[in-house]
Short mmCIF file of C-alpha atoms in Angstrom, two decimals:
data_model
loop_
_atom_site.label_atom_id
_atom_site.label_comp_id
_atom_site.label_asym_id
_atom_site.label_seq_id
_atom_site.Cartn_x
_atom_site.Cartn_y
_atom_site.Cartn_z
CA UNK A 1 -20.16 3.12 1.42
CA UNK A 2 -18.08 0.54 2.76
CA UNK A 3 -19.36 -0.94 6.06
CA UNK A 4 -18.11 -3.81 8.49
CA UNK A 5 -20.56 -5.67 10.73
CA UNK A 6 -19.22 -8.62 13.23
CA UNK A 7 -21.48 -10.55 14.75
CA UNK A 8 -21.25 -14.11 16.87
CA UNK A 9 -19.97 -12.99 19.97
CA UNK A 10 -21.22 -14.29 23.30
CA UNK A 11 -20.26 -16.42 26.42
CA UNK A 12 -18.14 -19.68 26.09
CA UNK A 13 -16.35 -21.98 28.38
CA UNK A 14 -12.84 -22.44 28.42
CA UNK A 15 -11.81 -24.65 26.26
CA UNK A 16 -14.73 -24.26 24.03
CA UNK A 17 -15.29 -22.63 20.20
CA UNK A 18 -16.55 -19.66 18.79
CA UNK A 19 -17.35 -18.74 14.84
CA UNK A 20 -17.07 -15.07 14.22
CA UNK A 21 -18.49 -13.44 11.43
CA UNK A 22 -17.88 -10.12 9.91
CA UNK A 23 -20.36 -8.95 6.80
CA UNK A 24 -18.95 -6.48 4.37
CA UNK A 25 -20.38 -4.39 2.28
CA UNK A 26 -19.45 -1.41 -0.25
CA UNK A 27 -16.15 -3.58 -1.65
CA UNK A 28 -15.24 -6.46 -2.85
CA UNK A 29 -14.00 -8.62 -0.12
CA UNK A 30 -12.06 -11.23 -2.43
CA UNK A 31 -9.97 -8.45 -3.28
CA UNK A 32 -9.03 -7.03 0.07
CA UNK A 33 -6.56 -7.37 2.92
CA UNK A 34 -8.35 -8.43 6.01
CA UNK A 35 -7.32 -8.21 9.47
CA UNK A 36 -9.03 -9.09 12.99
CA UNK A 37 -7.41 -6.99 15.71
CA UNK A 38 -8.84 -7.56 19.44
CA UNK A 39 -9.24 -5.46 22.70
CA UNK A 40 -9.53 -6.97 26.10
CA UNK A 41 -11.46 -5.11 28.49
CA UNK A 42 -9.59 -2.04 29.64
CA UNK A 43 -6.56 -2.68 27.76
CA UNK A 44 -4.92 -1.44 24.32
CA UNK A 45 -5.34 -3.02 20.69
CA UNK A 46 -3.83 -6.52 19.87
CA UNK A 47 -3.35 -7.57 15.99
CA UNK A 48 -4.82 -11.55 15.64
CA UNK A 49 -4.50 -12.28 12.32
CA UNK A 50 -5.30 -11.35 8.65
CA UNK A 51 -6.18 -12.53 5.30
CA UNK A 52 -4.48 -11.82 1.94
CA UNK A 53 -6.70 -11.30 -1.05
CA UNK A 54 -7.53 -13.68 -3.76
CA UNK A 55 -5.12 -12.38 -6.04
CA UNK A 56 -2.41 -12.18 -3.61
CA UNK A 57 -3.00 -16.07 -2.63
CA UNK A 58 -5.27 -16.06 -0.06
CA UNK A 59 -2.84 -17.06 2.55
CA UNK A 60 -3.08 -16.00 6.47
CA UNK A 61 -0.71 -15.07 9.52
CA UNK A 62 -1.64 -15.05 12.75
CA UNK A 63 -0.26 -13.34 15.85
CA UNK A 64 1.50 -15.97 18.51
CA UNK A 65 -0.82 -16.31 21.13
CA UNK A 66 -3.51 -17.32 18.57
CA UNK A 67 -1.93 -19.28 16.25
CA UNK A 68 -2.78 -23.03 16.39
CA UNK A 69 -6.10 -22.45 17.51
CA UNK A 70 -7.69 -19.58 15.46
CA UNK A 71 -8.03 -19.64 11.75
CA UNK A 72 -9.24 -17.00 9.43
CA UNK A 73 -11.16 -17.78 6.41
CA UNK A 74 -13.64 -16.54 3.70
CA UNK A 75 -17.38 -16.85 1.80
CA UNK A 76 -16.81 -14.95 -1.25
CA UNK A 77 -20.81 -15.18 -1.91
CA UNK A 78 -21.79 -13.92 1.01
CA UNK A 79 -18.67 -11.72 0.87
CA UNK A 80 -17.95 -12.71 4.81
CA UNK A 81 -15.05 -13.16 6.82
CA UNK A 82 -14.59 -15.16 9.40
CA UNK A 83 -12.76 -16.31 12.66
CA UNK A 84 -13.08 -19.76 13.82
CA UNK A 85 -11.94 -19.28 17.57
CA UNK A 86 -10.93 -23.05 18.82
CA UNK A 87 -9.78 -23.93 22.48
CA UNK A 88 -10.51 -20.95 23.81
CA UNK A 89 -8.98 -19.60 27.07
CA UNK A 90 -10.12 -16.90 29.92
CA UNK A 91 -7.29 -14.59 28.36
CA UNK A 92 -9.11 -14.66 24.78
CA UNK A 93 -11.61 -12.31 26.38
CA UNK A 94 -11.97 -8.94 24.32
CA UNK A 95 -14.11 -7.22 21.59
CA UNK A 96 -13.02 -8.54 18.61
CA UNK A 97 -12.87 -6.22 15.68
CA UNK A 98 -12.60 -6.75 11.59
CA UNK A 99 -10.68 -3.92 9.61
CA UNK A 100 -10.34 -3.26 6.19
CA UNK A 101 -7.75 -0.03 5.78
CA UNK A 102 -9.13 2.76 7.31
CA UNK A 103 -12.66 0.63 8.42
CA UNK A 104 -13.36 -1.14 11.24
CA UNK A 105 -16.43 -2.76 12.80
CA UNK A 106 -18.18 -1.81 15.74
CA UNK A 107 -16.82 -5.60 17.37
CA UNK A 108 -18.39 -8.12 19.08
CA UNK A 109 -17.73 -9.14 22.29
CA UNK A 110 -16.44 -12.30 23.46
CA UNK A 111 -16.55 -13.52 27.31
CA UNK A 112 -14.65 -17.09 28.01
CA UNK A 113 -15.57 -17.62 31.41
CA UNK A 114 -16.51 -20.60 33.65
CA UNK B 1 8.52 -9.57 15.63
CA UNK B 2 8.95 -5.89 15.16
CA UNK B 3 7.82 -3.59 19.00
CA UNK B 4 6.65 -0.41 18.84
CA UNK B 5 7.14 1.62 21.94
CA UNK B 6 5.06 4.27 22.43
CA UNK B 7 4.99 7.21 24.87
CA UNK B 8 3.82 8.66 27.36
CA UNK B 9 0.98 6.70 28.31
CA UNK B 10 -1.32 9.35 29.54
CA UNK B 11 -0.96 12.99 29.69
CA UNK B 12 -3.00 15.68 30.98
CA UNK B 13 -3.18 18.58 28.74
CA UNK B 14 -5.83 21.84 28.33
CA UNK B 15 -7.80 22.40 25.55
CA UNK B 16 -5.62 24.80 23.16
CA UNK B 17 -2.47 22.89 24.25
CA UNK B 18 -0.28 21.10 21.64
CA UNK B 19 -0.01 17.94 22.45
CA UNK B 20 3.29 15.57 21.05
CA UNK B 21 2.79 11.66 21.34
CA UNK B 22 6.20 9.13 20.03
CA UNK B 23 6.43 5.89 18.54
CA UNK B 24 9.24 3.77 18.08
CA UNK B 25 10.04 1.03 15.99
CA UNK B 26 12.38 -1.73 17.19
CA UNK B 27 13.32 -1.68 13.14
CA UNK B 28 12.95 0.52 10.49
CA UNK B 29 9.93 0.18 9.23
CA UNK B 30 9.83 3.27 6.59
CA UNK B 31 6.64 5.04 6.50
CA UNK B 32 4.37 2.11 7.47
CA UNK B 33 2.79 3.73 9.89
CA UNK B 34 -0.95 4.68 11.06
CA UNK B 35 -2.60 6.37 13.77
CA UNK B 36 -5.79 6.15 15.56
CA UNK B 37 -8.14 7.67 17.86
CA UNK B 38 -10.17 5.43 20.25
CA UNK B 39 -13.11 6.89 22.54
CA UNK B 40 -14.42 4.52 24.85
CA UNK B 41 -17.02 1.54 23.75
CA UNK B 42 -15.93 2.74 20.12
CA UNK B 43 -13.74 1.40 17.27
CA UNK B 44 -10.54 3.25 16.79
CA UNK B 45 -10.79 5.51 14.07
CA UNK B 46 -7.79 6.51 11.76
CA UNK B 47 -6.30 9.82 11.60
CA UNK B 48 -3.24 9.67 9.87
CA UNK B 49 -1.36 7.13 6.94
CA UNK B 50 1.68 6.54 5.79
CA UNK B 51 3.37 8.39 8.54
CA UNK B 52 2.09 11.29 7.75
CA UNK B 53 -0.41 11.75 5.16
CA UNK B 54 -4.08 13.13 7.02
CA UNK B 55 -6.83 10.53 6.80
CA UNK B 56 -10.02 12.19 4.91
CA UNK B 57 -12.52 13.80 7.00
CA UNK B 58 -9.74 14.57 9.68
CA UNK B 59 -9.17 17.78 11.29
CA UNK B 60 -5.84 19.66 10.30
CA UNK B 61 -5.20 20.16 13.99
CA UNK B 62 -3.95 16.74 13.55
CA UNK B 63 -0.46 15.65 12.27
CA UNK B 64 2.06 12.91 11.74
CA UNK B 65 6.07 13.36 11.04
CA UNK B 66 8.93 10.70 10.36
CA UNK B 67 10.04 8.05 9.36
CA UNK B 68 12.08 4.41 9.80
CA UNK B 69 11.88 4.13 13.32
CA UNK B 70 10.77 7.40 15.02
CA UNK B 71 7.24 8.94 14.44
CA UNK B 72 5.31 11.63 16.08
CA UNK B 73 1.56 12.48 16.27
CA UNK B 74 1.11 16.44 17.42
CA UNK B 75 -2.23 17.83 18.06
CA UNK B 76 -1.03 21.44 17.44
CA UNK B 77 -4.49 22.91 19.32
CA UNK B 78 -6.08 20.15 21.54
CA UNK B 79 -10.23 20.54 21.27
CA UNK B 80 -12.91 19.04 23.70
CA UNK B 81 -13.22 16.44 20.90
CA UNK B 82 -10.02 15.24 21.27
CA UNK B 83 -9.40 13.40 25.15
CA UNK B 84 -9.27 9.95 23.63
CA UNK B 85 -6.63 7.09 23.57
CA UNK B 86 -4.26 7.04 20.56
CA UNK B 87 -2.44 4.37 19.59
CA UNK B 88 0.19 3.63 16.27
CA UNK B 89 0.07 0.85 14.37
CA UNK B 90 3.15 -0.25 12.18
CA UNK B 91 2.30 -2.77 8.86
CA UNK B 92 5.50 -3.10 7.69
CA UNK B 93 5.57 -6.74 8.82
CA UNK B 94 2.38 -7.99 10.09
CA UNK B 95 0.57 -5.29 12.24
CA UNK B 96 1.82 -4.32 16.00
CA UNK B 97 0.02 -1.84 18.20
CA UNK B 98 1.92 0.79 20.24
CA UNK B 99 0.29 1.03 23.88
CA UNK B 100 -1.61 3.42 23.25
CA UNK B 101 -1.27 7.15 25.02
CA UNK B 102 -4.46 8.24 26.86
CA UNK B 103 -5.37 12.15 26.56
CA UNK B 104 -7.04 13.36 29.57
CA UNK B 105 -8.44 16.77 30.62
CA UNK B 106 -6.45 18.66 32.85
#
């Protein structure tokens, strides 16, 4: 059964950092297309980035407001993705979610806030 | 960047009603589109892939029609189950969201 857990949300300061982490289990994820897609409180779904899999390079993209200051990356032995969250602003506020096809996390929530 | 306007935003509709909700592509974008259900404090869920085809699981009250730039979700018998937000998602190039279209009780 293929499952997604995020964890490493919490407050932060503007300006400040945040790891994400998102454990998979029931697939390889090596071998998988990985996105992070975000929700700000009481608004719709955002796309923030995604990782290729091994055999397709590896490689990431990143949506515009993000890119610069998030990166995406991977432990194959712990088979976890990440998202390193760097100068983070008030607007960066949301429940962050990991997806793999049709499975997404439950999300974690991140608060940037003074 | 490739937009996807979606529409309306929120309707009100009874249970039994059939329900139609749009998406458009500012490109063509073939079939590469998804939709999802969201309730509230929960992760959307998929319904439908590749335009069209009915995510396993899924009820058959639920589905999706075209292709390039135009695509419809229809709930041919709305349930209580089903007052939710939808949204499409196009991954043609990178992902974009539609809005989303909130389904409220009338």
């Amino acid at each position: 059964e293929v499952q997604l857990v995020e964890s490493g949300g919490g407050l932060v300061k503007p300006g400040g950092s945040l790891r994400l982490s998102c454990a998979a289990s029931g697939f390889t994820l090596s071998y998988a297309w990985m996105s992070w897609v975000r929700q700000a409180p009481g608004k719709g779904l955002e796309w923030v980035g995604r990782m290729r899999s091994k055999t397709d390079g590896g490689t990431t993209d990143y949506a515009a407001p993000v890119k610069g200051r998030f990166t995406i990356s991977r432990d194959d032995s712990k088979n976890t993705l990440y998202l390193q969250m760097n100068s983070l602003k008030i607007e960066d506020t949301a429940v962050y979610y990991c997806a793999y096809r049709p499975f997404w996390g439950q999300g974690t929530l991140v608060t940037v806030s003074s | 960047d490739i937009q996807m306007t979606q529409s309306p935003s929120s309707l009100s509709a009874s249970v039994g009603d059939r329900v139609t909700i749009i998406c458009r592509a500012s490109q063509g974008i073939g079939n590469d589109l998804g939709w999802y259900q969201q309730k509230p404090g929960k992760a959307p869920q998929r319904l439908i892939y590749a335009a069209s085809s009915l995510q396993s699981g899924v009820p058959s009250r639920f589905s999706g029609s075209g292709s390039g730039t135009e695509f419809t979700l229809t709930i041919s018998s709305l349930q209580p189950e089903d007052f939710a937000t939808y949204y499409c998602l196009q991954h043609n190039t990178l992902w974009t969201f539609g809005q989303g279209t909130k389904v409220e009780i009338k």
